[in-house]
Structures are given as C-alpha cells and as structure tokens.
Coordinates of C-alpha atoms and ligand atoms in Angstrom, one line a residue:
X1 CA 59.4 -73.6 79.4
X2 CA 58.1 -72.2 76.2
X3 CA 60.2 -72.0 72.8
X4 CA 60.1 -69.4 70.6
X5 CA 58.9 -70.2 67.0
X6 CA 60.9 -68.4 63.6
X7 CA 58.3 -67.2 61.7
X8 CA 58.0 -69.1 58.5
X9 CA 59.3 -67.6 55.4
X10 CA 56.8 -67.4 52.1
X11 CA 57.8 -67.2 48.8
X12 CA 54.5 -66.6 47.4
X13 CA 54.0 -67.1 43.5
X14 CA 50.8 -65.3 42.3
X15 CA 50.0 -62.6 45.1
X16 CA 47.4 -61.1 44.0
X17 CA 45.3 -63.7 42.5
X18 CA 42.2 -65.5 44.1
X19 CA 44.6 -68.0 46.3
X20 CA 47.1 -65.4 46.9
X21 CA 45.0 -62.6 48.6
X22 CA 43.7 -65.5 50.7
X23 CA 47.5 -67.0 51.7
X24 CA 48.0 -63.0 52.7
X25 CA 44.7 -63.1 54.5
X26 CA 46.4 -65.8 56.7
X27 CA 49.6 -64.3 57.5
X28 CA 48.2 -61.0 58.4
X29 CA 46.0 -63.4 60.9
X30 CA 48.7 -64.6 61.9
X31 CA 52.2 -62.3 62.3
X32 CA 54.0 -64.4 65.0
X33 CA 54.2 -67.3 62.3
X34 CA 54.6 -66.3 58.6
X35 CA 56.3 -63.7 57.2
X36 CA 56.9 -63.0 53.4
X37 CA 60.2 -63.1 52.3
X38 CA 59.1 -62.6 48.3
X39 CA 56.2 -62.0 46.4
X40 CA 55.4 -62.7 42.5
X41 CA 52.6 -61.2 40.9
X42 CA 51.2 -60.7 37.3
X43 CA 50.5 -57.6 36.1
X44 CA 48.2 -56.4 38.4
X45 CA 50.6 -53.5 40.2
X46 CA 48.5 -51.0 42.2
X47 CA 47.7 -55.1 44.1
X48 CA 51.3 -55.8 44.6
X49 CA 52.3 -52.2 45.7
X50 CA 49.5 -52.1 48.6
X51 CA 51.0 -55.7 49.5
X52 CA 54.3 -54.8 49.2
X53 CA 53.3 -51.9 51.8
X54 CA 51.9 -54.0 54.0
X55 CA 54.5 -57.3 54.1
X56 CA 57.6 -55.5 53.3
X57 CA 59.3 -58.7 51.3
X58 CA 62.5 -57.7 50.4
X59 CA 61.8 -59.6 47.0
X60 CA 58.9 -59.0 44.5
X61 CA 58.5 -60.1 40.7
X62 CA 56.2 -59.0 38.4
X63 CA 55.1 -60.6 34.4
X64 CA 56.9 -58.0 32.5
X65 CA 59.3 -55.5 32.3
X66 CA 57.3 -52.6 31.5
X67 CA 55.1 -53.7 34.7
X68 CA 58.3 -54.0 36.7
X69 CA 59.2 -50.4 35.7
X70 CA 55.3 -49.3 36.2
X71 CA 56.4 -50.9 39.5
X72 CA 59.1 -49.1 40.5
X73 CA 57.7 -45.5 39.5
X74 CA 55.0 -45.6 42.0
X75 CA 57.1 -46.4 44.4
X76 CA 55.6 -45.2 47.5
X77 CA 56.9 -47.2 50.3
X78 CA 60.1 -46.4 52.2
X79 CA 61.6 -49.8 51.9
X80 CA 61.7 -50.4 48.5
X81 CA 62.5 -54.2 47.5
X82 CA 64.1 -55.4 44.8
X83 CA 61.9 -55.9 41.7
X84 CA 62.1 -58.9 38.8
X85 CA 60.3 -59.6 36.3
X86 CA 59.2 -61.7 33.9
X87 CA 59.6 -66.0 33.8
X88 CA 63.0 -65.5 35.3
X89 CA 61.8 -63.0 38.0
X90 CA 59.4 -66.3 39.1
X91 CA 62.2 -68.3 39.3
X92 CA 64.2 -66.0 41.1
X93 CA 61.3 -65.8 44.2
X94 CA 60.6 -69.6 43.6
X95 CA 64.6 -70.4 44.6
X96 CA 65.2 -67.0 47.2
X97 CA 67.4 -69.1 49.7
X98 CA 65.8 -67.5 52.6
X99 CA 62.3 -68.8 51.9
X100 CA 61.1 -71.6 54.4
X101 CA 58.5 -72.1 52.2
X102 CA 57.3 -72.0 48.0
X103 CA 53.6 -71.2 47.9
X104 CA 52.8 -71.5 44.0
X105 CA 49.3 -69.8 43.8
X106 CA 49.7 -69.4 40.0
X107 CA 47.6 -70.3 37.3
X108 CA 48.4 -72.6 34.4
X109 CA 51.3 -74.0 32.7
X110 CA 53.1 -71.0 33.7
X111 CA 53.8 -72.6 37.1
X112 CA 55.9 -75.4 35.4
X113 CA 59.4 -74.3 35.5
X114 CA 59.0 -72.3 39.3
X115 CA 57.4 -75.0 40.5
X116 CA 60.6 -77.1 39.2
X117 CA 63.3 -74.6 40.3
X118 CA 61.4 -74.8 44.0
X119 CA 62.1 -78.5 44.2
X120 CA 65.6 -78.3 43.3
X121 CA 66.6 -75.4 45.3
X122 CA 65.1 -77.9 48.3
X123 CA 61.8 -75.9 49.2
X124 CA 58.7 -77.5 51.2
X125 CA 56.1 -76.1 48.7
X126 CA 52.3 -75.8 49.6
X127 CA 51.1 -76.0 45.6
X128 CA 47.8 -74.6 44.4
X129 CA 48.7 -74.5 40.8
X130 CA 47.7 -78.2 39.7
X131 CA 48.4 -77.8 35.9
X132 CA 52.0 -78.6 36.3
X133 CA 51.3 -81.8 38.0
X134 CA 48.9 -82.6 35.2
X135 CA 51.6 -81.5 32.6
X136 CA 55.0 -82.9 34.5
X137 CA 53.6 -85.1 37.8
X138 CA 56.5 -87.6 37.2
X139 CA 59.2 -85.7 36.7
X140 CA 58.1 -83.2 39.6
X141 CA 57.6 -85.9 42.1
X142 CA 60.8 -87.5 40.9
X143 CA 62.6 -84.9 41.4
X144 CA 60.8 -84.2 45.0
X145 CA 61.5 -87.6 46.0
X146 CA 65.0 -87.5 45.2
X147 CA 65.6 -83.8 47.0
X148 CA 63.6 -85.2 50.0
X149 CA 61.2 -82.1 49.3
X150 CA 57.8 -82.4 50.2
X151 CA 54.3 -80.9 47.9
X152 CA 51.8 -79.9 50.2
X153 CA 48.3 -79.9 48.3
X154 CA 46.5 -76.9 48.6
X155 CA 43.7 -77.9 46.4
X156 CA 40.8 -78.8 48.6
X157 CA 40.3 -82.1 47.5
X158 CA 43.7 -83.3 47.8
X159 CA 43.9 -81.6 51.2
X160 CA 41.3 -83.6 52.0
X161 CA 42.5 -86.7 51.0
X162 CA 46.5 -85.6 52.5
X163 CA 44.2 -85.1 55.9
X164 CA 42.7 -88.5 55.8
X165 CA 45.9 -90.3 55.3
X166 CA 47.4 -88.5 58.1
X167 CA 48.7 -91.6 60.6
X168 CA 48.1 -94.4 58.0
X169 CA 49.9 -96.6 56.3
X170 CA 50.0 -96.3 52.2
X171 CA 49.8 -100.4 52.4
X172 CA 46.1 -99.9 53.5
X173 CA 44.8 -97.1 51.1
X174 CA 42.1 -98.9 48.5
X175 CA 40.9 -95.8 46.8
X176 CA 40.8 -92.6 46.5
X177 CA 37.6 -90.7 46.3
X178 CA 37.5 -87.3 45.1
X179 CA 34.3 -84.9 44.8
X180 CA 33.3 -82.5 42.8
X181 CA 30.2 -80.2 43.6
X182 CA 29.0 -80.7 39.8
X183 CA 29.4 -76.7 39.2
X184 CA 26.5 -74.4 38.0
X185 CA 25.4 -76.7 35.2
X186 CA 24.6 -80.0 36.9
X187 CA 21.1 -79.7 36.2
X188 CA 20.8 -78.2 33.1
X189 CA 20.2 -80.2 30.2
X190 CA 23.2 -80.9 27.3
X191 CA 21.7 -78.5 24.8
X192 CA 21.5 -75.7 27.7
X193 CA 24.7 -76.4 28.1
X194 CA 26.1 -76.1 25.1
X195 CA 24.3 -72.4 24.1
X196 CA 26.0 -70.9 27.5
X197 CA 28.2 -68.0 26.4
X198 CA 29.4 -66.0 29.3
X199 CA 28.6 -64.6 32.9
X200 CA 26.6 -68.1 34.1
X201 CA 29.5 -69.9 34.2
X202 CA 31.9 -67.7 36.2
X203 CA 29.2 -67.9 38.9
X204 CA 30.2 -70.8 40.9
X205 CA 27.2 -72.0 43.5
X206 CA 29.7 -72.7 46.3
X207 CA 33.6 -71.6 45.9
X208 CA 34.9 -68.0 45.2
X209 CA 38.0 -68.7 42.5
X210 CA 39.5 -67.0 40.1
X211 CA 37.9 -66.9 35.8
X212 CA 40.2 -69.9 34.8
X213 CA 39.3 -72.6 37.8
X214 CA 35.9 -71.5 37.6
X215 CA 35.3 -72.3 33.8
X216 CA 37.2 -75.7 34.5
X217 CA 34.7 -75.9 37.1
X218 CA 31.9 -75.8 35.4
X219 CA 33.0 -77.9 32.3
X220 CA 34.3 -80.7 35.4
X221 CA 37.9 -80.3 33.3
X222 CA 38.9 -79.0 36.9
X223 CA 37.9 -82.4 38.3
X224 CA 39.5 -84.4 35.3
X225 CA 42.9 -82.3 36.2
X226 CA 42.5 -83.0 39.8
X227 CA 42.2 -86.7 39.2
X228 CA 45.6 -86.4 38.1
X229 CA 47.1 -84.1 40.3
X230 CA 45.8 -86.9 42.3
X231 CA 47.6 -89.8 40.7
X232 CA 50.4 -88.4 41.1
X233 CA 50.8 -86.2 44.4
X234 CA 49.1 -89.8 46.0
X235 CA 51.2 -92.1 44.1
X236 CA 48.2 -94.0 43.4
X237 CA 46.6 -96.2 39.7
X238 CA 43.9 -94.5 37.8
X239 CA 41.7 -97.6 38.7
X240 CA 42.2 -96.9 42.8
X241 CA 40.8 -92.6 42.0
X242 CA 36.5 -92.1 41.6
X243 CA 34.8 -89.1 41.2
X244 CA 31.3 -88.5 42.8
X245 CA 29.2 -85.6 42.6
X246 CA 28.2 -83.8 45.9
X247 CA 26.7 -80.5 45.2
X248 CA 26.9 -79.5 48.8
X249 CA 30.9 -79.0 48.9
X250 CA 31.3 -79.8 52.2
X251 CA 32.6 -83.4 52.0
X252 CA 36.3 -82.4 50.4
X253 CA 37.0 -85.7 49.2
X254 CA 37.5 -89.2 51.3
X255 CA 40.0 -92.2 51.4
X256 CA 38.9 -96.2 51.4
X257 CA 41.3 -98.2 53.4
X258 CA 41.3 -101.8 52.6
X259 CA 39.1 -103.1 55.2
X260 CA 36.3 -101.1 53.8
X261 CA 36.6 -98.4 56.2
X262 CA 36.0 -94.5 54.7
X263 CA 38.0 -91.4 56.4
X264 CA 36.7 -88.2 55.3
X265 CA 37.5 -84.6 55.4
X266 CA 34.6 -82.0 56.2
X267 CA 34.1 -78.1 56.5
X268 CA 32.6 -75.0 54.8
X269 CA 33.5 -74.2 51.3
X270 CA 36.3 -71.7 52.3
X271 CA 39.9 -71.8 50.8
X272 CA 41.3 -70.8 53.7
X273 CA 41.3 -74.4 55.3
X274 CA 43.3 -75.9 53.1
X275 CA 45.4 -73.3 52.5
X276 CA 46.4 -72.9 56.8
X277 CA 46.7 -76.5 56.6
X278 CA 49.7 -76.4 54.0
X279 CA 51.1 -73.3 55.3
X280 CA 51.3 -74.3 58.9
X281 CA 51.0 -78.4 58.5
X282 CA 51.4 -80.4 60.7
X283 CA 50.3 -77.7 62.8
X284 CA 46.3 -76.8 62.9
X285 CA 45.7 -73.2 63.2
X286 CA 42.6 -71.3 65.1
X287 CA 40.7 -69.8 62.2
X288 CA 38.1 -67.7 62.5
X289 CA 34.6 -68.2 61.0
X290 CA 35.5 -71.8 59.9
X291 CA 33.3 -74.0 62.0
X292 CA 30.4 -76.4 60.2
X293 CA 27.3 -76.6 61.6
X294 CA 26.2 -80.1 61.1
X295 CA 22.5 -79.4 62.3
X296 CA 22.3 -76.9 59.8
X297 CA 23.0 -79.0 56.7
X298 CA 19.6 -80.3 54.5
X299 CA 21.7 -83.3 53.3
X300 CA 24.4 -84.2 51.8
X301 CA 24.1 -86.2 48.5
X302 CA 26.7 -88.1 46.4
X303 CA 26.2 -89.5 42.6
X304 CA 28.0 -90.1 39.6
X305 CA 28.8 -87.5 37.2
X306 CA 27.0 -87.5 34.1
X307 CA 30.3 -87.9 31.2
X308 CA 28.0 -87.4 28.3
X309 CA 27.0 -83.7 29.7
X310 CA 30.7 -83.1 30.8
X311 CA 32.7 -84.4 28.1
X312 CA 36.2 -82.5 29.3
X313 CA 35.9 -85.1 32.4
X314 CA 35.5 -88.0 29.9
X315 CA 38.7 -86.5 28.4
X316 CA 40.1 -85.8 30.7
X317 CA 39.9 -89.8 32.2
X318 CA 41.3 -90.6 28.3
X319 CA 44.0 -88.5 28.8
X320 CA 45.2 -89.6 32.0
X321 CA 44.6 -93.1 30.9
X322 CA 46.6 -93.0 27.6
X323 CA 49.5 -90.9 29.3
X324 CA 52.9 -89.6 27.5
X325 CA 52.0 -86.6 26.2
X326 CA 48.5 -86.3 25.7
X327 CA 47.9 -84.9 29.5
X328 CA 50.2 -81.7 28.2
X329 CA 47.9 -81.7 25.1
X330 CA 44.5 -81.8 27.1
X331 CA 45.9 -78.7 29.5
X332 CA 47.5 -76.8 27.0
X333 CA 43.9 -77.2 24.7
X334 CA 41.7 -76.4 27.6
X335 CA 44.1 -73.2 28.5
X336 CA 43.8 -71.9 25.2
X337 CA 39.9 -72.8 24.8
X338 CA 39.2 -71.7 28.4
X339 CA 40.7 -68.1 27.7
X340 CA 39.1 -67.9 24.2
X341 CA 35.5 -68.7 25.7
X342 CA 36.3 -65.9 28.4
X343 CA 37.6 -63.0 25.6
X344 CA 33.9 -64.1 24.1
X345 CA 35.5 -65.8 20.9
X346 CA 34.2 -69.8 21.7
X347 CA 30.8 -70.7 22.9
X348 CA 30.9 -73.0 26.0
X349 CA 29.7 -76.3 24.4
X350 CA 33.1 -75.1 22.1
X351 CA 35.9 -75.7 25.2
X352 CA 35.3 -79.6 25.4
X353 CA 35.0 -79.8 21.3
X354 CA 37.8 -77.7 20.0
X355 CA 39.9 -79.8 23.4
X356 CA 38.7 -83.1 21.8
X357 CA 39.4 -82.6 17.9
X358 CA 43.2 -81.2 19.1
X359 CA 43.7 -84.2 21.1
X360 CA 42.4 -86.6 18.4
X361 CA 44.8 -84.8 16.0
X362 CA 47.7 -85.7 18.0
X363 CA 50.1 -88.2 17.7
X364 CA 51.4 -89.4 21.5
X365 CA 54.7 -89.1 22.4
X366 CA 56.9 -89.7 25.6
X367 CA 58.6 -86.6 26.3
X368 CA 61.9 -86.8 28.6
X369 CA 62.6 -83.5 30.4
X370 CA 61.3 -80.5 31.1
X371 CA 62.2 -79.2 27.3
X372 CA 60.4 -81.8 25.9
X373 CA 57.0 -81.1 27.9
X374 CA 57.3 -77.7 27.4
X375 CA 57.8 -77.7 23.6
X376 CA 54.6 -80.2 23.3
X377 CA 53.2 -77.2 25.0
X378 CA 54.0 -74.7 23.2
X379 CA 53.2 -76.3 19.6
X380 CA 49.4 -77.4 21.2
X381 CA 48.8 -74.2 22.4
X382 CA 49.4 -72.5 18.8
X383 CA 47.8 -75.5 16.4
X384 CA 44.6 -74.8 19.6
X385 CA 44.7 -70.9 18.7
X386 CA 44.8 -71.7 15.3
X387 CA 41.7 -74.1 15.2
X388 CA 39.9 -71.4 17.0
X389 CA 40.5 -68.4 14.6
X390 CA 39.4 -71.2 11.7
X391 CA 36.1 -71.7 13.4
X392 CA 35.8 -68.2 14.3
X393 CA 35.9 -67.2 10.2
Ligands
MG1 MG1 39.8 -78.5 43.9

C-alpha cells in the first residue's frame, strides 16, 4: 500500500536572494513535496513577480510600501495574492498558520523578530539567516525549546555537524569542528590584505553567496558568526567548537565523539545539499548533479587559521567569549562596516578595525528580551555609521 504525502508548505523569507532562488530551485525539482504557501522578498519586484507567477502563494511581502504598491501595479498574473509589506509584512509570512514550514533565507539582523514570531506561532523552521542566532541564540532556543519547535540549520557547516549527530547521543559529542575554506585571501600576505578595496573579495574560490556572506567570508567574520550559531543551535561550550582551514570545501565540518572517533559530512560545494536536507529532513532527496567524485580530488588539507591576518575571527572568538551584549555589538559593527566597504566608503583592512574600536568603546551589558537586544542594535549600528563618516572626512 502506498500513502499519499501533503506537500509541505514554505513560508519562505527572502525569495529572491542567493538562498532563496536556490530553496525555489528545489521545489520546482520537486512539486509532489513542497509547495509555497508565502513568499517575502526585499525590494527586488520584477524577482518576486516572475515567482509569484510561477508558485502562486497566496501570500507575498515585500520591504516597503512603495515596493508593495510597485507590486501590485504590474500585476500580471491572474491569481493575484495578497501583498504586505514592510517588517510587519515579514512577520505576517513568518506566522501564516497554513505554513508547514518557516524558511528564513534573509540576511542580517533583519531576521530577528520573523525568526522570533516563527517560533512562537509553532513553526519547524529550516534557518539560513545566522545573525539572529549570533544576536539572540538564547532567547531563540529558549523559546524553541519551550514551543517544542525545532531549527533546522541550513548553513553548511552546521548541516554538517546536525548530519553527523544524526543517531547519537549528545552524552558522547567531545567537539565540534567547523571549517572554513579560508576565502580568497588565505594566501595573501596582511598588508595585501589590508589595501583590498572592492571586486576581489566578492569572488569567492568555491561557494556562490550573496555580497554580505561573501565579504564575511573573506574577512573569516562568517566563520567567527558560525562559531556561534554553533554554540548555540548545538548547545555546546566555546571550549568543545575549533576552526580549521580547508580550502577545498568539501569536508563541511565534522563531530569528535568521546572515544576519539571523527564523523564527517562530505560533498560538492553546492547550497542545495544542505538546503534539501532541511526542507525535506529526515527524508534525503535524489538531487541531481550532487555526487563527489573522490578519485577526482588532489587532496584535502586542514590547518589552523591565521588570527593575526583575520582579525574579525579573533573578534569574533572575544565576542563570543565575553557574551551579554557584545555578540549584538560585533554583528551590528560588521553589518554596518560590511555594507560601507561594499558602497566603496571603507577599505577592507577598515571592516575588522572600525568592528574592533566600536567593540572596545562598549560597555557590556546583559540585555533581557527581545527590546533590549534590539535597541543595543540599533544604537551600535548608528555610533558604527558615525565612526565611519569621521574617518571618511
Ligand atoms: Mg557556512
């Protein structure tokens, strides 16, 4: 006897980004299990209408009114859904009551409060948007424990590491060891580093990401944020997470179990894995063009990364360490820095040094509630903007 499977519902929050075409990829691949019950984009609206065309959600969002209205006017589908906009219009898809299933492809801080209102509307939520885990991990696995609601990692590394402690018991996890392929720079020397202003570093060797991840790429900040995404989504000490090197990308990341024994997680550098594996999990789907050939490979090579020639790791490591509200400072510096390096305003070698001098300026404080972590927020991200317009001058 066979039983017929309900497609699973998305709520997908950032459609038409770099993680969001690629979640779309998958349910077009695959019809008889997803179907899109709500999409949230940003402003990009000739993306979301072609989407829209395609998926027919009865639900979309976009960032702003006037795009919501832009929206609406070049209407050209004969099901038209209903359009929100704006932080509230993220919410509104995050919580839509017929969604199986939150997939927050956003990027930033701006995945905070969706992320949040997933959780306590009860969602299973496949998360690729690690910055509210680096600004909120406690609260948002508090709340997630207490609703029963399960975070599926997306990010590669942690779908890696998720993989590897598939069947185990938590009792026997040692460490956790993530990897990071070292981005375009890992062999350039500190002072090459530090004059890069543009184009080199959005061209990652291995991974095709959106402008943000890719700059945190190449400073390792994406690594020091992923350390504690991992903390937290693991429920694992600082002291039981490493970070090696391995240019290759093809080792995601691995798990030590107490008796010494490493489980790893292996395949070609394409999103698409680890997203299937959250949207269908615990079920493995037949991808296409996804296979490794192990003959193939020249090598694979592991060492430790160099902290003095990535300092937004080592700050990254001092933020996690110290805790309270310094995390929420080192995201909301690096956002601001981040985009100022990509409008052409900072130099490279200026992201990990404006980052530094606004988390030395700050006084640490333990934020309870979502209000409180969102104000810290706010103020960092203004006293950042403002450092950079004084060194600009
Ligand atoms: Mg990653």
């Amino acid at each position: 006897m066979t039983t017929a499977i309900r497609p699973k519902r998305l709520a997908l929050l950032g459609s038409t980004g770099s993680i969001g075409t690629q979640v779309l990829d998958l349910v077009r691949l695959f019809p008889d299990r997803f179907q899109v019950c709500g999409l949230a984009a940003g402003r990009n609206t000739d993306l979301l209408q072609t989407q829209v065309e395609e998926f027919r959600p009865p639900w979309v969002s976009l960032a702003t009114r006037e795009d919501a209205t832009a929206f609406k006017a070049g209407k050209r589908q004969a099901t038209a859904p209903q359009v929100f906009w704006g932080p509230e219009g993220l919410e509104r898809i995050a919580g839509l009551p017929e969604a199986d299933l939150v997939v927050s492809a956003l990027v930033g801080a701006v995945g905070l409060r969706p992320t949040l209102t997933a959780i306590r509307s009860g969602k299973t939520i496949a998360l690729a948007n690690k910055e509210p885990l680096v600004m909120a991990g406690e609260l948002l696995l508090e709340e997630a424990r207490r609703r029963n609601v399960a975070i599926l990692p997306v990010d590669s590394e942690h779908s890696a590491v998720f993989q590897a402690l598939q069947g185990q018991q938590k009792k026997d996890l040692k460490r956790i060891i993530l990897t990071a392929s070292g981005g375009p720079f890992r062999t350039w020397s500190a002072d090459q580093i530090a004059a890069i202003t543009g184009p080199e570093a959005l061209n990652h060797p291995n991974w095709k990401m959106g402008p943000k991840i890719t700059i945190d790429s190449a400073t390792l900040m994406n690594k020091g944020l992923e350390v504690i995404e991992a903390r937290w989504l693991f429920g694992v000490s600082l002291e039981q997470i490493t970070v090696v090197v391995h240019p290759q990308s093809i080792v995601h990341s691995l798990v030590e179990f107490q008796d010494g024994s490493l489980l790893a997680q292996l395949g070609p550098p394409d999103m698409r894995l680890p997203i299937a594996y959250a949207l269908a999990y615990p079920d493995r789907l037949p991808l296409p063009h996804s296979a490794l050939d192990l003959t193939g490979l020249s090598g694979l090579t592991f060492f430790e990364p160099d902290l003095e020639k990535f300092p937004c790791l080592a700050l990254a490591w001092q933020a996690a360490r110290a805790g309270g509200s310094l995390p929420i400072v080192l995201n909301a510096a690096n956002e601001v820095a981040v985009a100022a390096f990509l409008r052409g305003e900072l130099p490279f070698g200026g992201i990990p040094r404006i980052i530094r001098r606004i988390m030395e300026k700050h006084a640490i404080i333990h934020p309870r509630g979502l209000e409180e972590i969102l104000a810290v927020d706010e103020k960092i991200r203004s006293l950042t903007e403002t450092l950079i317009r004084a060194e600009g001058r």
